[in-house]
Coordinates of C-alpha atoms in Angstrom, one line a residue:
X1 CA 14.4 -10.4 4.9
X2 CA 16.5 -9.2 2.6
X3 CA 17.6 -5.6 2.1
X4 CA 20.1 -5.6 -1.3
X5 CA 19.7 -3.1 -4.0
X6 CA 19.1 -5.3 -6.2
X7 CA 16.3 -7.9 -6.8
X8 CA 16.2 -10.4 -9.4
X9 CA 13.3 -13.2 -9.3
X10 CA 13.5 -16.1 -12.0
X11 CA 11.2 -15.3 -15.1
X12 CA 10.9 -11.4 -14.4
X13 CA 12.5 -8.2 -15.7
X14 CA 11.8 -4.5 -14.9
X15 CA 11.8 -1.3 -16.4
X16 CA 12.1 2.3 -15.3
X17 CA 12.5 5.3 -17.7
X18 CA 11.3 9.0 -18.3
X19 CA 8.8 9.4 -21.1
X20 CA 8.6 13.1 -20.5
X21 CA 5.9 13.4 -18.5
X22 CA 7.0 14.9 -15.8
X23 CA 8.1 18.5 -15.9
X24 CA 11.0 17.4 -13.6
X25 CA 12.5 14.7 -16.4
X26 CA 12.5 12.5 -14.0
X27 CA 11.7 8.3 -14.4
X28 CA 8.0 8.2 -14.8
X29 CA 6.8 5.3 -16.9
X30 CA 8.0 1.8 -15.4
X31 CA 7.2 -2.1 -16.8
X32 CA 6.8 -5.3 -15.4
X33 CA 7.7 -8.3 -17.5
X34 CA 6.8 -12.0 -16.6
X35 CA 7.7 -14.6 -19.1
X36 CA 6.1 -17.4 -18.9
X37 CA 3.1 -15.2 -18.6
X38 CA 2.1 -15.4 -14.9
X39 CA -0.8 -15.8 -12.7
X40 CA -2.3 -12.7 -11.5
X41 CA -4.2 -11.5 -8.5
X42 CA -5.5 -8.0 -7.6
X43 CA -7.6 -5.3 -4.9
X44 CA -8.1 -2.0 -6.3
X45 CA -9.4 1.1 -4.7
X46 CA -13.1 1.1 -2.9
X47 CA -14.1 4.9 -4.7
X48 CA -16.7 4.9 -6.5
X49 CA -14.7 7.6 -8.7
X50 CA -12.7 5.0 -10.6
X51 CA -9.8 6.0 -13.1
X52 CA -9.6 4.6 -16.6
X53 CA -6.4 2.2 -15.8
X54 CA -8.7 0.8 -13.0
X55 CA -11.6 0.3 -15.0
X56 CA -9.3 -1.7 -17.9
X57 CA -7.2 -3.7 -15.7
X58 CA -10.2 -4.8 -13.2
X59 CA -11.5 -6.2 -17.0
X60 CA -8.5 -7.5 -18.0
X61 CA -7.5 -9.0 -14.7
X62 CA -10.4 -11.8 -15.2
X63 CA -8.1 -14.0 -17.7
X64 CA -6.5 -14.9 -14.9
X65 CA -3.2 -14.4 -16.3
X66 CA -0.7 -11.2 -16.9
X67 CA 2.4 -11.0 -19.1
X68 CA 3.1 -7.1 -18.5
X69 CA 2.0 -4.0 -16.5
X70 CA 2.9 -0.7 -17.8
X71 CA 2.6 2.3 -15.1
X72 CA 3.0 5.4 -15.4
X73 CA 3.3 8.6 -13.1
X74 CA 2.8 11.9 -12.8
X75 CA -0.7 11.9 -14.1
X76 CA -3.7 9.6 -12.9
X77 CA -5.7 9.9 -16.1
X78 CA -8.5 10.1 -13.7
X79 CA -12.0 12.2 -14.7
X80 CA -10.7 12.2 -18.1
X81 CA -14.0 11.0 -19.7
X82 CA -13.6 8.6 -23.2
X83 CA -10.0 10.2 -23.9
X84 CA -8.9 8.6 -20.4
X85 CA -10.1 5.3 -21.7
X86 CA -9.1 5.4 -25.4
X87 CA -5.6 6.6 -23.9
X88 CA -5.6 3.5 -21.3
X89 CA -6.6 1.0 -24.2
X90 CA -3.5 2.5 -26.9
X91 CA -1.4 1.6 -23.3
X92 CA -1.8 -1.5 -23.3
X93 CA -2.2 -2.3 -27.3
X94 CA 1.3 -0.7 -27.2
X95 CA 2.5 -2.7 -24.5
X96 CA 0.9 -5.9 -25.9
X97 CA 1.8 -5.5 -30.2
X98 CA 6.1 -4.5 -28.5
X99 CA 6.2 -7.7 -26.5
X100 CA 4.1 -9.5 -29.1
X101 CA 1.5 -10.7 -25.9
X102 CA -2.2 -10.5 -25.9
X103 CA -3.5 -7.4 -25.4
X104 CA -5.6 -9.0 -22.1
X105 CA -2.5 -10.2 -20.1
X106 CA -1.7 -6.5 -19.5
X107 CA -3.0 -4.5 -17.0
X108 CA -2.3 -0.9 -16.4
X109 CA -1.9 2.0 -13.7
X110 CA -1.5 5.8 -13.2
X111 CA -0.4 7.7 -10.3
X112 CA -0.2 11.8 -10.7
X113 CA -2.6 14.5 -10.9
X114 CA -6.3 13.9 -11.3
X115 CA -8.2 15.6 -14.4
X116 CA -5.3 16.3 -16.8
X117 CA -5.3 14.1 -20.3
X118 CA -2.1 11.9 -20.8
X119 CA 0.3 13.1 -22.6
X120 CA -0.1 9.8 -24.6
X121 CA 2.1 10.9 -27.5
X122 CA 4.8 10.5 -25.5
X123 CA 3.7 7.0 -24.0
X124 CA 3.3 6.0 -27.5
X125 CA 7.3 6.7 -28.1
X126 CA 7.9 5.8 -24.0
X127 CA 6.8 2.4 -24.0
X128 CA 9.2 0.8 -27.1
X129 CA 11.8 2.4 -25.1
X130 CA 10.4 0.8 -21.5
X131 CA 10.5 -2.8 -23.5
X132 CA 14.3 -2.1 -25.2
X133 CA 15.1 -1.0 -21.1
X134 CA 13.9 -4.7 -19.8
X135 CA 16.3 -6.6 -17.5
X136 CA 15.8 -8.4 -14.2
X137 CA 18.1 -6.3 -12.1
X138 CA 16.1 -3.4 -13.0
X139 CA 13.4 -3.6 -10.2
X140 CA 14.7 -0.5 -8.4
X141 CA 14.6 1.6 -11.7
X142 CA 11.2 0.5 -11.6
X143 CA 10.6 1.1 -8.2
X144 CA 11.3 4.7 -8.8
X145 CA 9.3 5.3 -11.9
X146 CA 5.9 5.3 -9.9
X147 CA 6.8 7.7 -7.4
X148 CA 5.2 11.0 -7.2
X149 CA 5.5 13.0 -3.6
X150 CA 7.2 10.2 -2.1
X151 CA 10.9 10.6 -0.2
X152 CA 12.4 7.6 -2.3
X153 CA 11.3 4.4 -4.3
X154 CA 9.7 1.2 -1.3
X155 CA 11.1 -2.5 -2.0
X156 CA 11.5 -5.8 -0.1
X157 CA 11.8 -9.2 -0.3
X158 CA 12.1 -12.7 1.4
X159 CA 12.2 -16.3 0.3
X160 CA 12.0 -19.7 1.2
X161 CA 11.8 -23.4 0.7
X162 CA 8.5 -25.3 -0.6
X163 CA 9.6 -29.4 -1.1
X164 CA 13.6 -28.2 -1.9
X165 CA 12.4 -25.8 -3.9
X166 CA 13.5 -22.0 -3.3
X167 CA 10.8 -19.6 -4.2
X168 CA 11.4 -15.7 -4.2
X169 CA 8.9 -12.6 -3.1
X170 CA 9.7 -8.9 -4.1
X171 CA 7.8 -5.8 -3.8
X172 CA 7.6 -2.3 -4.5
X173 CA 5.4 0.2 -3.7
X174 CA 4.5 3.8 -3.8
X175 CA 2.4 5.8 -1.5
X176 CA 2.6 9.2 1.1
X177 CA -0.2 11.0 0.8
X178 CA -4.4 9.9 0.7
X179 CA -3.5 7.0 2.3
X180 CA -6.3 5.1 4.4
X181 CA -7.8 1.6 4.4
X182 CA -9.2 0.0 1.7
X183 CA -6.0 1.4 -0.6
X184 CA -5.7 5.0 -1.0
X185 CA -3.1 7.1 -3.4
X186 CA -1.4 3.6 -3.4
X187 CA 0.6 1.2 -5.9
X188 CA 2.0 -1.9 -5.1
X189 CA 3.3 -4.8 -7.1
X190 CA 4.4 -8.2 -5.6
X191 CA 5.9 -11.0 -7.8
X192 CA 6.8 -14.6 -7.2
X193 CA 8.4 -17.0 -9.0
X194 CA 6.1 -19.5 -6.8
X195 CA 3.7 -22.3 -8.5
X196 CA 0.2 -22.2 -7.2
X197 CA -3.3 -22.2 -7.9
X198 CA -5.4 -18.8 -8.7
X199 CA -8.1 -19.3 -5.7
X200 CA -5.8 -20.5 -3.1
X201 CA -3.1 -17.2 -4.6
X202 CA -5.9 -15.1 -4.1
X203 CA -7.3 -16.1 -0.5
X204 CA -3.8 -16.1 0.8
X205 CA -3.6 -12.6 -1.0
X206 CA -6.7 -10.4 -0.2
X207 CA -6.0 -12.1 3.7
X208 CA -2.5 -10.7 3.1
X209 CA -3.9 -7.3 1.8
X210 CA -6.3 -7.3 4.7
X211 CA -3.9 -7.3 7.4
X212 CA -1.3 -5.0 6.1
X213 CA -2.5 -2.4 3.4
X214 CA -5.7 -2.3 4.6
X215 CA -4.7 -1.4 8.1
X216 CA -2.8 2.1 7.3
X217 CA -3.6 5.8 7.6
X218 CA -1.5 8.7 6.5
X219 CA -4.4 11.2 6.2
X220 CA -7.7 9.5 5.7
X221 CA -8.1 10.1 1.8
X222 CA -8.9 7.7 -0.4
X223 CA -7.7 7.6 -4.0
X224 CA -9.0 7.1 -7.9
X225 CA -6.1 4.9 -8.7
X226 CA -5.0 2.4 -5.8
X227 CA -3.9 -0.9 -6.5
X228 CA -2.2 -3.8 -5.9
X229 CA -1.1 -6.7 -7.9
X230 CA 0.2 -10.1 -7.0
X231 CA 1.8 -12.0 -10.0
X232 CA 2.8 -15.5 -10.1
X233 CA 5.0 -17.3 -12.6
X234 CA 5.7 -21.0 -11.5
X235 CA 9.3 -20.6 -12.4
X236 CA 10.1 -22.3 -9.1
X237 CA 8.3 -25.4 -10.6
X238 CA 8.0 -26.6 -6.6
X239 CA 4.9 -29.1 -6.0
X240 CA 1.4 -28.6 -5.9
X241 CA 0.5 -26.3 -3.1
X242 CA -2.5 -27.5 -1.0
X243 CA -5.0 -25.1 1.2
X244 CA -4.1 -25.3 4.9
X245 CA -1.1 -26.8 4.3
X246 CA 2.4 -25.7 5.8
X247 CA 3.5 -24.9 1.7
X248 CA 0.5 -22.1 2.1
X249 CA 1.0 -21.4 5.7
X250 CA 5.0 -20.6 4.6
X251 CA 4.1 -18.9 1.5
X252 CA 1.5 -16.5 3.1
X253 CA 4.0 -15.7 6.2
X254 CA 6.6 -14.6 3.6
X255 CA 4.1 -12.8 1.8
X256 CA 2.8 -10.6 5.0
X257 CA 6.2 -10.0 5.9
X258 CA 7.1 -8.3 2.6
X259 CA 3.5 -6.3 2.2
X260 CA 3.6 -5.2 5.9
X261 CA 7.5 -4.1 5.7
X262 CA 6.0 -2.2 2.3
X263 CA 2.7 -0.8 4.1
X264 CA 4.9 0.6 6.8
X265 CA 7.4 2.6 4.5
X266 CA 4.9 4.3 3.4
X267 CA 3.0 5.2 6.5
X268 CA 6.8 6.1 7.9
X269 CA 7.2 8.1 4.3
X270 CA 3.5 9.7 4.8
X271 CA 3.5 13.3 3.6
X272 CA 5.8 15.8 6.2
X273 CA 5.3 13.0 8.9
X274 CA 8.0 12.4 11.3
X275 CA 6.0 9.6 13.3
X276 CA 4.6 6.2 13.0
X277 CA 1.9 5.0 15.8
X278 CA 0.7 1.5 16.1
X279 CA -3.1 2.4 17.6
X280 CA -4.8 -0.7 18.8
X281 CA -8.1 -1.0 20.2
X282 CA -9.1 -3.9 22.9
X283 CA -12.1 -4.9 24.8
X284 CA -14.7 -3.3 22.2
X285 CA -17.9 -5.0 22.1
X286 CA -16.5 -6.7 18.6
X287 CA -14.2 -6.4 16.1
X288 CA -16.0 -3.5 14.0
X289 CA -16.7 -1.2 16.9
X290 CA -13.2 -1.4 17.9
X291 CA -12.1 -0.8 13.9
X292 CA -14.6 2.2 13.9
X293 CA -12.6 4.0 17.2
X294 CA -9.1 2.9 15.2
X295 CA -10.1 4.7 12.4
X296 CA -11.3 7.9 14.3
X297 CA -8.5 8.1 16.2
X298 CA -6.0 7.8 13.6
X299 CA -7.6 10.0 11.2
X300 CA -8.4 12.7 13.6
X301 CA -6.6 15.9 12.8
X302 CA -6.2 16.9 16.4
X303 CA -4.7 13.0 17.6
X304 CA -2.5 13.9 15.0
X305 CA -1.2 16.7 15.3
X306 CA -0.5 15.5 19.0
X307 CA 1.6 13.1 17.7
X308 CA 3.7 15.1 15.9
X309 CA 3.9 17.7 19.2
X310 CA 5.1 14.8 21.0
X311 CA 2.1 15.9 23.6
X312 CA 0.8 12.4 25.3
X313 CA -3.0 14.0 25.3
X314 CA -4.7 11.5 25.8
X315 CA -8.2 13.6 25.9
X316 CA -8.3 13.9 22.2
X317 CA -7.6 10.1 21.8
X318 CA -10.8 9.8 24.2
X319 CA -13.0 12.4 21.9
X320 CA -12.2 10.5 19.1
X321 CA -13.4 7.5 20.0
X322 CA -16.2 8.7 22.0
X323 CA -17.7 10.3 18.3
X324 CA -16.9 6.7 16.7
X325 CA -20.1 5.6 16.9
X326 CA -18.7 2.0 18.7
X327 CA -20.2 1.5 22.4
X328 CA -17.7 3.2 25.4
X329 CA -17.6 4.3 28.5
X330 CA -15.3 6.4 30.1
X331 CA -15.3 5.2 33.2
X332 CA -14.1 1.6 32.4
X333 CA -11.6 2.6 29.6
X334 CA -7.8 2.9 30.2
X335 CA -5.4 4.5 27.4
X336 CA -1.6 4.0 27.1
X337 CA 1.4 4.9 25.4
X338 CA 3.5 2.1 24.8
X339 CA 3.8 0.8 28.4
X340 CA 2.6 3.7 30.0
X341 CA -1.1 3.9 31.4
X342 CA -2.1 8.0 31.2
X343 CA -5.9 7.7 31.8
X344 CA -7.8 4.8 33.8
X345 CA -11.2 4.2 34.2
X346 CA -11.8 8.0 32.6
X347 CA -9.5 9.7 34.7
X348 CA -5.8 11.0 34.6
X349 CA -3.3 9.0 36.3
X350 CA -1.1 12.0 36.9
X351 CA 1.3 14.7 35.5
X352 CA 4.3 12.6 36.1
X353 CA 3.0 9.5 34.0
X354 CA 2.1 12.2 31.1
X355 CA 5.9 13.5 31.1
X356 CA 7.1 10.0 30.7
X357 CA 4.4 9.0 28.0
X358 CA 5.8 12.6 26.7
X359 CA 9.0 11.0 26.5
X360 CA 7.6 7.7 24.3
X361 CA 6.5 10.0 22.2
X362 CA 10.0 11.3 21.4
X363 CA 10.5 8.3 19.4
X364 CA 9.7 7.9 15.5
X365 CA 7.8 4.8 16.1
X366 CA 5.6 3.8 19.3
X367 CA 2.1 2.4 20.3
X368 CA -1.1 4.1 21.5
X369 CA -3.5 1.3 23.6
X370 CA -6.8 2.2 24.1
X371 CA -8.8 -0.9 26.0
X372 CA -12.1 0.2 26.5
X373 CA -12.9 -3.1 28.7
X374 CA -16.9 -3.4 27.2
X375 CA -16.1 -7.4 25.4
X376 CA -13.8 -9.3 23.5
X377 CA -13.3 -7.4 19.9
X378 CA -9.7 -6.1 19.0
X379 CA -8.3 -3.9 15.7
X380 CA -5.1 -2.2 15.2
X381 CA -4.2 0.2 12.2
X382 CA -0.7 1.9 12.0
X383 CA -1.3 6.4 11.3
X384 CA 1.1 8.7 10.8
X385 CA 1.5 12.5 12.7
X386 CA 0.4 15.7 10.9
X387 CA 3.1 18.5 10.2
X388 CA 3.0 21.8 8.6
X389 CA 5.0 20.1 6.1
X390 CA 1.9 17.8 5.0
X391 CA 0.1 21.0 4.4
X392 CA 2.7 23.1 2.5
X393 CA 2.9 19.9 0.6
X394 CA -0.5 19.5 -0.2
X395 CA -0.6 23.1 -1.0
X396 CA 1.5 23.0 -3.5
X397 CA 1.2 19.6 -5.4
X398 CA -2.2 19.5 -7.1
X399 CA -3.7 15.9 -7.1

């Protein structure tokens, strides 16, 4: 996988400027370009609380194709009543009239604060300026236009070979805080210069989504304004790509790789968090009991903290699951850190087992096994420690 500065796939260009809405000057309104106009695919957030760019790019999204998406950040336009969505429509008529596109290949997205109107007098002189900005090295100037309390901008890429023919996948993404499962206080874009059906795009896609954005915690929060978007253009012009075929199996293995290398840059850039844990769960009766104990564990406040103290207690991990509402006992469940078994069949395997687990733990990056031996049902989710920084943070920057 590649890890260059600079991304350039075959019928794309990029854009990343400042249209003044953040106080800060910095880049805050970023474009994606696709010419030819590209096949689109998208998941947006589960909330029932929807922001207006969700509402008009889940409707626009149904042509099937997208030439541009215009994002801005530093304010969601979420809970803005008509003005949101009167703001979000003059977006994309902007967007659509500059590069002279219809109006429903464009789809829209906000990141920033939640209740505040858009400063749309300044997207209305921003977005000429994002469209003069264009150019296909630009994808990192991009990248850092959607950022809000993240450390720095996410990308990645990967290629391969479909009949002789190269294809290319980049992403970027941005996301540290209200992250959990389902897409949280998350953007990410993917684009391809790949040729390949819309349903088969979009199985291999929400399969994609399901196994790597969908399987992160940072603090168990979910946003107005997640979403992610897969675009398509055919530049490779490589042959028909069938379902179940080695073409799709390749295409969907490069795909994972890029969204799970995006998924854990932003669990590893999660709000004040110094750690990023790998909890699976085995031996649950099925696969949703063992999500529900994933998903307590890794978004209790007291696991997490432990984390972060670097204090293998593996009691918490056990009250966590034992509130998840799944079937357990303790007295067949065993609970490890990496390697390193510190409670079996409900009990404590001993002090000296703790220190080394203790030690693990010392590392930004390890795994927490909890095998509750009750069937055949597995889940794993990757959660991030909680710091005094996360709440210093989050004290400070209003959502």
């Amino acid at each position: 996988m590649g890890h260059k500065r600079t991304f350039t796939i075959p019928g794309f260009q990029f854009a990343g400027i400042s249209a003044g809405i953040k106080e800060s000057h910095l880049s805050d309104l970023a474009l994606i370009r696709s010419y030819p106009a590209a096949t689109v695919v998208g998941a947006f957030t589960t909330n029932r609380i929807q922001a207006a760019p969700i509402l008009v790019s889940k409707r626009n999204i149904r042509s099937g194709r997208c030439s541009a998406v215009i994002i801005n950040s530093g304010n969601a336009n979420a809970c803005t009543g008509k003005r949101g969505l009167r703001d979000t429509e003059r977006m994309v008529a902007i967007t659509a009239r500059t590069l002279k596109v219809p109006s429903r290949q464009v789809l829209v997205c906000s990141t920033g604060k939640i209740g505040v109107p858009l400063p749309i007098d300044r997207l209305v002189r921003g977005i000429p300026k994002a469209v003069r900005s264009l150019d296909k090295r630009k994808m990192m100037a991009a990248a850092r236009a959607i950022l809000t309390t993240d450390k720095g901008p996410k990308v990645a890429f990967a290629s391969g070979k479909i009949g002789g023919k190269k294809f290319r996948i980049a992403g970027f993404a941005k996301g540290a805080g209200m992250i959990e499962p389902h897409l949280a206080t998350m953007l990410a874009f993917f684009v391809t210069d790949l040729s390949i059906e819309r349903r088969l795009l979009n199985k291999i896609f929400q399969e994609s989504v399901d196994q790597t954005f969908n399987r992160i915690t940072v603090d168990g929060d979910t946003s107005t304004n997640d979403t992610v978007l897969l675009l398509a253009n055919g530049v490779a012009q490589n042959k028909k790509i069938s379902p179940g075929s080695r073409a799709a199996f390749l295409f969907q293995k490069k795909l994972r790789e890029v969204m799970e290398e995006l998924a854990l840059k932003i669990v590893e850039d999660g709000e004040g968090a110094t750690k990023c844990v790998r909890i699976e769960v085995r031996g649950a009766r099925n696969e949703e009991e063992a999500r529900k104990v994933c998903y307590a564990v890794g978004n209790s406040p007291l696991v997490k903290t432990s984390f972060y103290g670097e204090d293998p207690n593996w009691g918490r991990i056990l009250a966590a699951a034992g509130r998840s509402g799944a079937t357990l006992t303790p007295e067949t469940a065993d609970i490890y850190y990496n390697e390193v078994c510190v409670m079996r069949r409900g009990v404590s395997t001993g002090s000296h087992l703790e220190f080394r687990a203790a030690k693990v733990m010392e590392r930004g990056q390890f795994h927490v096994t909890i095998d509750l031996r009750r069937g055949k049902g597995s889940f794993w989710i990757w959660a991030s420690d909680l710091t005094e920084d996360y709440v210093k943070l989050n004290s400070h920057y209003r959502t």
